[in-house]
Amino acid sequence: MRATWQIFRRELGAFFTSPMAYVVMTLFLIIMGFFFFVLTSRFTQSFGEMMMWAQMQGMPPDFNFNANEMILEPLFYQAAVVLLFLAPMLTMRLFAEENQLGTVELLLTCPVRDIEVILGKFLASLTVVAVMFALTLVYPIFTAYQTSLEIGPILTGYIGLLLLASAFLAVGIFYSSLTENQIVAGALTFATLLALWLIAALVQTDAVTGGLQSFLTETSIILRYEDFARGVINLGDGLYYLTITALGLFLTVNVLDSKVH
Amino acid sequence: MWKSIVGIIAAFAALFGLAAKFLGLDQADSSLWVTIPLGIAVVGAVLWLILSHRAIGRLAASRSARYGVNMFALSVIVIFIAVMLNVIVTGKRVQWDTTSNQRNSIAPQSQSVVEALGEEILVTAHIPPEMDRSPLAPINSQIFNGLMEMYRSQSSLVSYRIIDARRNPQDAEGLPSPVQPGDIFVTLGDRTEKVEPYRASNLEEKITRAMIAVTREGESTVYFLTRRGEAIFESDQTGQGLDQLRDALETELYGVETIDLLEAGEVPEDCSVLFIADSSYQFTDADLSALTAYLNRGGQVIACVDIEPLLMGLADSALVPYLEQFGCEVGTDIAIEQSLADISLRGNVSFSYSPDFSTGRFSRTNDITRDLFDPVEIRMARSVSADDLPRGVDADLLLSASPSSWAEQGLDMFKLGRVSVGDDAIQSSVPIAQIFTVEVADHPAVFTPVAPEVMTEAAPTQPLTLIETSPEEVIQEPTEPLEISPVEPDLGLSLDDVPMDPGGSVDGGREPEETEEPEPVPPARILVIGDSTLLADALMVPGLTGNRDFILNAVGYLASETDLIAIRPRDTINTGFTLSPFRMRVLVLILLGMPLVIALMGAVVQSLRRRAA
């Protein structure tokens, strides 16, 4: 654990002393801010129109306008989409750079275990993502200042995002360990995550039916996120993301181990 | 050289064969399209292995190959364990709904239904693709899938499928035809039930009811007390019929029958609930004797008692003094809401008893009213109190008037349309409906025949004075009490057959048979409502009032089918808001400022690094 902590600190420092973390966070906040603005504007505008209509009709203002469902739930989905693009940017450097510079052998011959190295790098990248998500807390806080919000769905949304991010990052770290070219690592990560994502679209077509449809539904990385965004913690979904994470890290250990051997 | 050629040919042949299989050429034309290339591939592979055996042997003996095989085997094992773990956990469907109104979970009633399933139940929906594209469609795949996943989260015995019966009619085989777009069917074994017409908001309720229908053994029957030939169900222009109530009960899969106790002599064995909806029903001794026998074998009764006979100068229902033995006091009053007191009071004042209005309230401690949502509309209700409950009787308040109402006792003034909170008023939240649970072993129902002259004193023109005399005069000291034994309740089925001892006890003087254990009698329950107009067609329209849900819940509760208690739709909580121009500017400032600050921080850090370098 000590070695993991040391590597975690070093990697986190590398993130925040290089432009990478700032660029990724800035992009993330710009895109998320845009979505939040659009969703909030649309919500308030529709609600205002309905209020006026109700007043004109002499009806009580009893509508199904829920800020959790109409602003924050779509926002969580958008965060997942944005993460699909940004996660490879965060992970492509982690081992590919070490491979390119030849420092990976040095790292692996140090008196630290492979898993400690991998965990240190993984947790550092996850922390960057967590900081990114923490900055978006301003959106629910602003909304809560305007109306009453349900805390439960917000918490589950963030828990789901963190689990999703950990799965993305683990896949990214695996590809980063395979190559010394950061672009290739990023592209492979993006392609794999996109494939897992697009399974959702495939499931909704007539092309797949029966058992294959059920299998693909359970495999889709975004369909597993739906419950979290709606405020439901599903143990199976959580385990799915943890499994992807564990498999990604396990395969990375194997790749690094093969370099030593 | 030859090795490579053979290998390439084998690979291409294999690819060709698999492509032909995928395209279905083996079925469309000839199986040779697949067998020949795959045969070539197999032969080529074998040849390649023979020609390359030395190279393969060297590779297999190498250290990296052994390591690779080990790693591959380890990876396969780990992936297999991970997949199995996911399959098990996903199949269990353990989840927590964190929304405040549990809108992402099925209702407790639905949960209990699916948890009790003993075999697999299949829900089939005919949703063609065009319904998914139409915003006006009552259902689409997303809504259906979302709801069915909630069911599946409770039980792996629930499965579902979406079919397109027009494109793939074979998928609709076994379903009752014709299968229309939007139709949903629930199948359990060889029993299939079509889900009743639904809206998106009550789809869960309808599917759950269909599930109950296919799983239920036998049928529950509700009997309405009526005189022969009286058409109490037929709707009329004033909306006073009970047609809607009958439809609602039949929709809930109850059998609905009428019974004249004068003719039948007893309440039938298959009666789940006896409904006394007609407050003008003239009870005879035979009626009350049959009712007594029914209660003493654990009968379930809904009794509506109106004030209208008293307002019309008629005698009060004989049911009123009868109910007193259970501690039920039906008042000679009318609940009036203060805010409505200045409205003309003759006939059409409506009171809403709902938590959403200040005019009344539900009891939230009873299964019947716990989840009621829409207001129950009651007109001219009289109070139903539970006073001095005898041993073995328990009462549960269901509906009461609001704290701002009063119970007007001056019926003469009421008839004139002039009432006020004065001496004749009881200023309190009077109870309107109560359910009395009677442990007949401790407190058997008793009926004493009343002298005919007492019952026939009431003349159509007689004023309200009747109510002052009724309780004490109607119930006299029993000279020959007719008591039904709680020990052998079955004997009470027909009073004529019951041997009586001089003291009037049914089983008095008889030696109990030692070999037969008496069957325990379930508690009798009597729901007394101080009004019958709430059952009228005009007030039973679904979605307009909560009357329908209230009555259906009550029938379900009394018939011990709490699963059938109406499922309240989980409406989204309204948290709409608008933004003033100032707050909108604040929002824009936050949304622009945050990334700007982060970008500036990055620039500063880079600048400091360069300087340090």
Short mmCIF file of N, CA and C in Angstrom, two decimals, chain B residues 289 292 445-449 476-485 495 498-508:
data_model
loop_
_atom_site.label_atom_id
_atom_site.label_comp_id
_atom_site.label_asym_id
_atom_site.label_seq_id
_atom_site.Cartn_x
_atom_site.Cartn_y
_atom_site.Cartn_z
N SER B 289 -81.90 -12.27 10.64
CA SER B 289 -81.49 -13.60 11.12
C SER B 289 -80.44 -14.18 10.20
N THR B 292 -77.26 -12.40 10.74
CA THR B 292 -76.63 -12.84 11.99
C THR B 292 -75.88 -14.15 11.78
N ALA B 445 -72.74 -12.50 17.03
CA ALA B 445 -73.84 -11.62 16.63
C ALA B 445 -75.14 -12.19 17.17
N VAL B 446 -75.99 -11.30 17.61
CA VAL B 446 -77.27 -11.72 18.19
C VAL B 446 -78.38 -10.93 17.52
N PHE B 447 -79.45 -11.61 17.21
CA PHE B 447 -80.60 -10.88 16.69
C PHE B 447 -81.84 -11.27 17.47
N THR B 448 -82.54 -10.29 17.94
CA THR B 448 -83.78 -10.52 18.64
C THR B 448 -84.92 -10.02 17.77
N PRO B 449 -85.84 -10.90 17.39
CA PRO B 449 -86.96 -10.42 16.58
C PRO B 449 -87.73 -9.33 17.32
N GLN B 476 -85.32 -4.83 22.65
CA GLN B 476 -85.96 -5.09 23.93
C GLN B 476 -85.22 -6.19 24.64
N GLU B 477 -85.60 -6.36 25.88
CA GLU B 477 -85.02 -7.47 26.62
C GLU B 477 -85.38 -8.77 25.92
N PRO B 478 -84.43 -9.56 25.61
CA PRO B 478 -84.76 -10.79 24.88
C PRO B 478 -85.54 -11.77 25.72
N THR B 479 -86.69 -12.09 25.22
CA THR B 479 -87.46 -13.11 25.91
C THR B 479 -87.00 -14.50 25.49
N GLU B 480 -86.76 -14.60 24.21
CA GLU B 480 -86.21 -15.86 23.73
C GLU B 480 -85.02 -15.56 22.83
N PRO B 481 -83.92 -15.23 23.47
CA PRO B 481 -82.78 -14.81 22.65
C PRO B 481 -82.35 -15.91 21.68
N LEU B 482 -82.10 -15.49 20.50
CA LEU B 482 -81.66 -16.42 19.47
C LEU B 482 -80.17 -16.21 19.29
N GLU B 483 -79.42 -17.07 19.89
CA GLU B 483 -77.97 -16.87 19.89
C GLU B 483 -77.30 -17.97 19.07
N ILE B 484 -76.38 -17.55 18.28
CA ILE B 484 -75.64 -18.52 17.47
C ILE B 484 -74.35 -18.85 18.18
N SER B 485 -74.09 -20.10 18.35
CA SER B 485 -72.91 -20.49 19.11
C SER B 485 -71.65 -20.21 18.34
N LEU B 495 -81.12 -21.12 10.48
CA LEU B 495 -81.60 -21.01 11.85
C LEU B 495 -82.73 -21.99 12.15
N VAL B 498 -81.61 -25.19 13.64
CA VAL B 498 -80.81 -25.17 14.86
C VAL B 498 -81.67 -25.54 16.06
N PRO B 499 -81.28 -26.59 16.76
CA PRO B 499 -82.02 -26.91 17.97
C PRO B 499 -81.69 -25.91 19.07
N MET B 500 -82.71 -25.49 19.77
CA MET B 500 -82.48 -24.48 20.81
C MET B 500 -82.93 -25.00 22.16
N ASP B 501 -82.17 -24.64 23.13
CA ASP B 501 -82.58 -25.01 24.49
C ASP B 501 -83.49 -23.93 25.03
N PRO B 502 -84.09 -24.17 26.18
CA PRO B 502 -85.03 -23.18 26.69
C PRO B 502 -84.40 -21.81 26.87
N GLY B 503 -83.12 -21.80 27.11
CA GLY B 503 -82.44 -20.51 27.30
C GLY B 503 -82.13 -19.82 26.00
N GLY B 504 -82.35 -20.49 24.93
CA GLY B 504 -82.13 -19.86 23.64
C GLY B 504 -80.78 -20.15 23.04
N SER B 505 -79.92 -20.80 23.78
CA SER B 505 -78.61 -21.05 23.21
C SER B 505 -78.69 -22.14 22.15
N VAL B 506 -78.03 -21.93 21.09
CA VAL B 506 -78.14 -22.86 19.97
C VAL B 506 -77.62 -24.23 20.35
N ASP B 507 -76.50 -24.24 21.01
CA ASP B 507 -75.90 -25.54 21.31
C ASP B 507 -76.14 -25.95 22.75
N GLY B 508 -76.99 -25.21 23.43
CA GLY B 508 -77.21 -25.53 24.82
C GLY B 508 -77.75 -26.93 25.00
#
